[in-house]
PDB file of C-alpha atoms in Angstrom:
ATOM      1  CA  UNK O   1     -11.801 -30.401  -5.381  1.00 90.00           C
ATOM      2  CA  UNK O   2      -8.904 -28.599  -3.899  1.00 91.00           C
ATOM      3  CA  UNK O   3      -6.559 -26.661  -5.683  1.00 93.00           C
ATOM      4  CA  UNK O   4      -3.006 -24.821  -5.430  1.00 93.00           C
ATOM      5  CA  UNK O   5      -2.807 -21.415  -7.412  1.00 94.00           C
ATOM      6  CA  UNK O   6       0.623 -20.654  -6.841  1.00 95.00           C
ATOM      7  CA  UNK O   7       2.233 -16.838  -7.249  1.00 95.00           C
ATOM      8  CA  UNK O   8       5.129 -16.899  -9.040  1.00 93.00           C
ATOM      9  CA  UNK O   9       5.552 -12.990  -8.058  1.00 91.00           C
ATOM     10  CA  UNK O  10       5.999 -14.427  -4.331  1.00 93.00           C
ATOM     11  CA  UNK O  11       6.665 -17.544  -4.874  1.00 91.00           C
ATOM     12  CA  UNK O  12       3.384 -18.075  -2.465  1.00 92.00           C
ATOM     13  CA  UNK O  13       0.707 -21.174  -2.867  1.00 92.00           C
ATOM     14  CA  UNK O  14      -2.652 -21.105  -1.809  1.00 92.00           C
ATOM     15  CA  UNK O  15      -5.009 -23.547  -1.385  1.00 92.00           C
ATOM     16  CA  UNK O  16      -8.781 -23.647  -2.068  1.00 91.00           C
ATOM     17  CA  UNK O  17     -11.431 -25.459  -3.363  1.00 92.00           C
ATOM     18  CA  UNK O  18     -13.181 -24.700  -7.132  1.00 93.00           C
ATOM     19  CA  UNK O  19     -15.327 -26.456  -9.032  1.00 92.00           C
ATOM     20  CA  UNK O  20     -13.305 -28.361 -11.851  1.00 89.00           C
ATOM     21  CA  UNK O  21     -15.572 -27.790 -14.364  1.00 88.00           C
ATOM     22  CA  UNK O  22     -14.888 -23.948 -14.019  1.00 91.00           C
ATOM     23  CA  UNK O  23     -11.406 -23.943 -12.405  1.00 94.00           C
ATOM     24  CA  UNK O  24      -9.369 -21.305 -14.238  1.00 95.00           C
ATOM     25  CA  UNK O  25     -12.818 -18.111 -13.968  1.00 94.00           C
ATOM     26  CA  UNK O  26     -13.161 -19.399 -10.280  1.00 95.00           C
ATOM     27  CA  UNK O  27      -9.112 -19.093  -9.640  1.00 96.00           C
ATOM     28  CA  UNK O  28      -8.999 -16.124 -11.985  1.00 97.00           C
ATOM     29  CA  UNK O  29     -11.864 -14.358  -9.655  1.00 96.00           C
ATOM     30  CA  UNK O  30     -10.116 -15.564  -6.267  1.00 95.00           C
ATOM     31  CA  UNK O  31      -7.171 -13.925  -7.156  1.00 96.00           C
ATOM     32  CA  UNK O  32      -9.268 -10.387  -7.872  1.00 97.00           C
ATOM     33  CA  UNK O  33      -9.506 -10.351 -12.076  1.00 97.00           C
ATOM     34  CA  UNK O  34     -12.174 -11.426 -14.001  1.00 96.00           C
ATOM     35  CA  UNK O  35     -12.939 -11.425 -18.006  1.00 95.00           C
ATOM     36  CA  UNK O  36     -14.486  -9.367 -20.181  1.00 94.00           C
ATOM     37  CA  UNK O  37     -15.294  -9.478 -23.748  1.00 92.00           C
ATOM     38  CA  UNK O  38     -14.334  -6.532 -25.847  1.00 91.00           C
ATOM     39  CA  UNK O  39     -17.866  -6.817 -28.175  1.00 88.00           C
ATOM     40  CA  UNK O  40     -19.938  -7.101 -24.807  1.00 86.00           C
ATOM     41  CA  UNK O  41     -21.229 -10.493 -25.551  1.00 85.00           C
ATOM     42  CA  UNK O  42     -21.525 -12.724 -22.948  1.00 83.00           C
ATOM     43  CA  UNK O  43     -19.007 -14.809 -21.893  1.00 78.00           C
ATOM     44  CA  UNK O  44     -21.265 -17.914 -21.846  1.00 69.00           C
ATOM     45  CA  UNK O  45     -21.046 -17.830 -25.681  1.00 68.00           C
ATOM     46  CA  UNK O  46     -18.423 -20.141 -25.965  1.00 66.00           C
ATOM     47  CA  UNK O  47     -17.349 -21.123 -29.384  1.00 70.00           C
ATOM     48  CA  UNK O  48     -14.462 -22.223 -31.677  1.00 73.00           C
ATOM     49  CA  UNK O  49     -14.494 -18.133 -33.213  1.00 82.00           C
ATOM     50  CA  UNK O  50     -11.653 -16.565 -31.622  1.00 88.00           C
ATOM     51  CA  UNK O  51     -12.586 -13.575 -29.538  1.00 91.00           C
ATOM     52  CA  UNK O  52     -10.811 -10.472 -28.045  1.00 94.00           C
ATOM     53  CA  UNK O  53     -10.898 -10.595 -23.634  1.00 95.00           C
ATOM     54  CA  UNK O  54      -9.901  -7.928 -21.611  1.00 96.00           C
ATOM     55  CA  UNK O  55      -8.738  -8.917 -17.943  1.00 97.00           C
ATOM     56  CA  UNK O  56     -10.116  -6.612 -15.435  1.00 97.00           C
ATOM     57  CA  UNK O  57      -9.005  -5.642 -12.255  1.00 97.00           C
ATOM     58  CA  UNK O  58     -11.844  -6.785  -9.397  1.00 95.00           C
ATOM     59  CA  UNK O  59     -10.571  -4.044  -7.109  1.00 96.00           C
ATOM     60  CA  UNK O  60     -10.875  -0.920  -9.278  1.00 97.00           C
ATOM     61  CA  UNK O  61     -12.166  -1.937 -12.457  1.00 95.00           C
ATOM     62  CA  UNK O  62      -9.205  -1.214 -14.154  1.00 97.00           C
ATOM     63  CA  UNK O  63      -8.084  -2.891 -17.517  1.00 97.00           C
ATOM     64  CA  UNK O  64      -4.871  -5.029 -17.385  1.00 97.00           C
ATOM     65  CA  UNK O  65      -4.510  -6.246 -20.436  1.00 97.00           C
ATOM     66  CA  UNK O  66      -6.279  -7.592 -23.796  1.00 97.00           C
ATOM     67  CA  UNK O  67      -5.673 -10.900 -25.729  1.00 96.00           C
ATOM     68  CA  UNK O  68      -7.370 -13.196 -28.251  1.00 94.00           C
ATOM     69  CA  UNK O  69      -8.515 -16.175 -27.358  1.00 92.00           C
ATOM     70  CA  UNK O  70     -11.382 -18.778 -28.430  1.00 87.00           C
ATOM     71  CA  UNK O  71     -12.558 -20.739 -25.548  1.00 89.00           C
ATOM     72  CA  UNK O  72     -13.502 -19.016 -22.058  1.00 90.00           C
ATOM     73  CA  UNK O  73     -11.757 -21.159 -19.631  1.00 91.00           C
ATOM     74  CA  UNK O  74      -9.010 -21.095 -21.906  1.00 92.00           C
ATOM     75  CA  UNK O  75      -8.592 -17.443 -22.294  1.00 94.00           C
ATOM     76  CA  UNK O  76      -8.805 -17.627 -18.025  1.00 95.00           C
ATOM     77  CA  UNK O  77      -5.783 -19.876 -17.862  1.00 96.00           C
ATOM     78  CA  UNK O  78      -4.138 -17.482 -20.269  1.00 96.00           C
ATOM     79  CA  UNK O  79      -5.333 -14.778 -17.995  1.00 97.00           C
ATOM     80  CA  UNK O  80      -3.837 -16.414 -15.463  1.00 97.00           C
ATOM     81  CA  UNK O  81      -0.531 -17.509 -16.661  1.00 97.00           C
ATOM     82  CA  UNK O  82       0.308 -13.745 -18.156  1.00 97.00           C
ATOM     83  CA  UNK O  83      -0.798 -12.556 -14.258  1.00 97.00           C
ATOM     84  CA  UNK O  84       1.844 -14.898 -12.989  1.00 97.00           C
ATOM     85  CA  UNK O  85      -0.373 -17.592 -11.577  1.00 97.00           C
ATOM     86  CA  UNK O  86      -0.697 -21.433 -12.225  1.00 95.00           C
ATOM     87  CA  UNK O  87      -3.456 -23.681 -11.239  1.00 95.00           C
ATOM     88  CA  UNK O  88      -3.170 -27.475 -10.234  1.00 93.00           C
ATOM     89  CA  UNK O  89      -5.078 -29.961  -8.765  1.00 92.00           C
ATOM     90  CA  UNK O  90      -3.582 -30.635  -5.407  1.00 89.00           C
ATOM     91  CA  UNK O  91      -3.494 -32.096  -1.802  1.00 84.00           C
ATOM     92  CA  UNK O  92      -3.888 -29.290   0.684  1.00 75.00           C
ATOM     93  CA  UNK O  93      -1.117 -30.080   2.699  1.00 75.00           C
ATOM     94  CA  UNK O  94      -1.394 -31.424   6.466  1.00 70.00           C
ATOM     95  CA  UNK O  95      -0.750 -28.767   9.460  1.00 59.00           C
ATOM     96  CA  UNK O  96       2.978 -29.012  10.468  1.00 47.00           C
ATOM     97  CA  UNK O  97       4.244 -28.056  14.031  1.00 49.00           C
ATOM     98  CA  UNK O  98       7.701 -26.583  13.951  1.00 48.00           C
ATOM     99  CA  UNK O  99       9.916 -26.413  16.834  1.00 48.00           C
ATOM    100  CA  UNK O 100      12.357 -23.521  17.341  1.00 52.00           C
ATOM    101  CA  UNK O 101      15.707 -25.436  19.613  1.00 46.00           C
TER     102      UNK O 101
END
């Protein structure tokens, strides 16, 4: 499916295609963070038990930030929407020719 993760930093949408089960790790990796758990479990150890994340810079593997969250994809959204991002399901749209008079 194709999706718009929009930058509210630059006001800038881009379009790409992710998997809907996994949108928000899939966005959260395209734009260059990913998710780490602060007990080094594995993030595939999804339960109801809230859990501290840190988001991680892809680039330098610095630390951005830490939160609490339960769910994975849920703690990527909230990754994402404290980065300045939002994810959507959307139309990418059609090429448009502009003419300069």
């Amino acid at each position: 499916m194709t999706y718009a993760i929009r930058n509210s930093s630059d006001d800038s949408t881009e379009y790409t295609e992710l998997n809907a089960e996994d949108a928000y790790s899939q966005a959260l990796a395209h734009v260059g963070f990913y998710l780490k758990r602060t007990d080094g479990q594995d993030l595939s150890q999804d339960s109801d038990d809230i859990k501290e994340f840190m988001v991680i810079d892809w680039s330098d593997s610095t630390l951005v930030f830490k939160f609490m969250e339960g769910w994975y994809e849920n703690a990527c959204l909230k990754a994402l929407t404290e980065l300045g991002f939002s994810v959507e399901e959307a139309e990418e749209p059609e090429n448009v020719i502009q003419f300069a008079f």
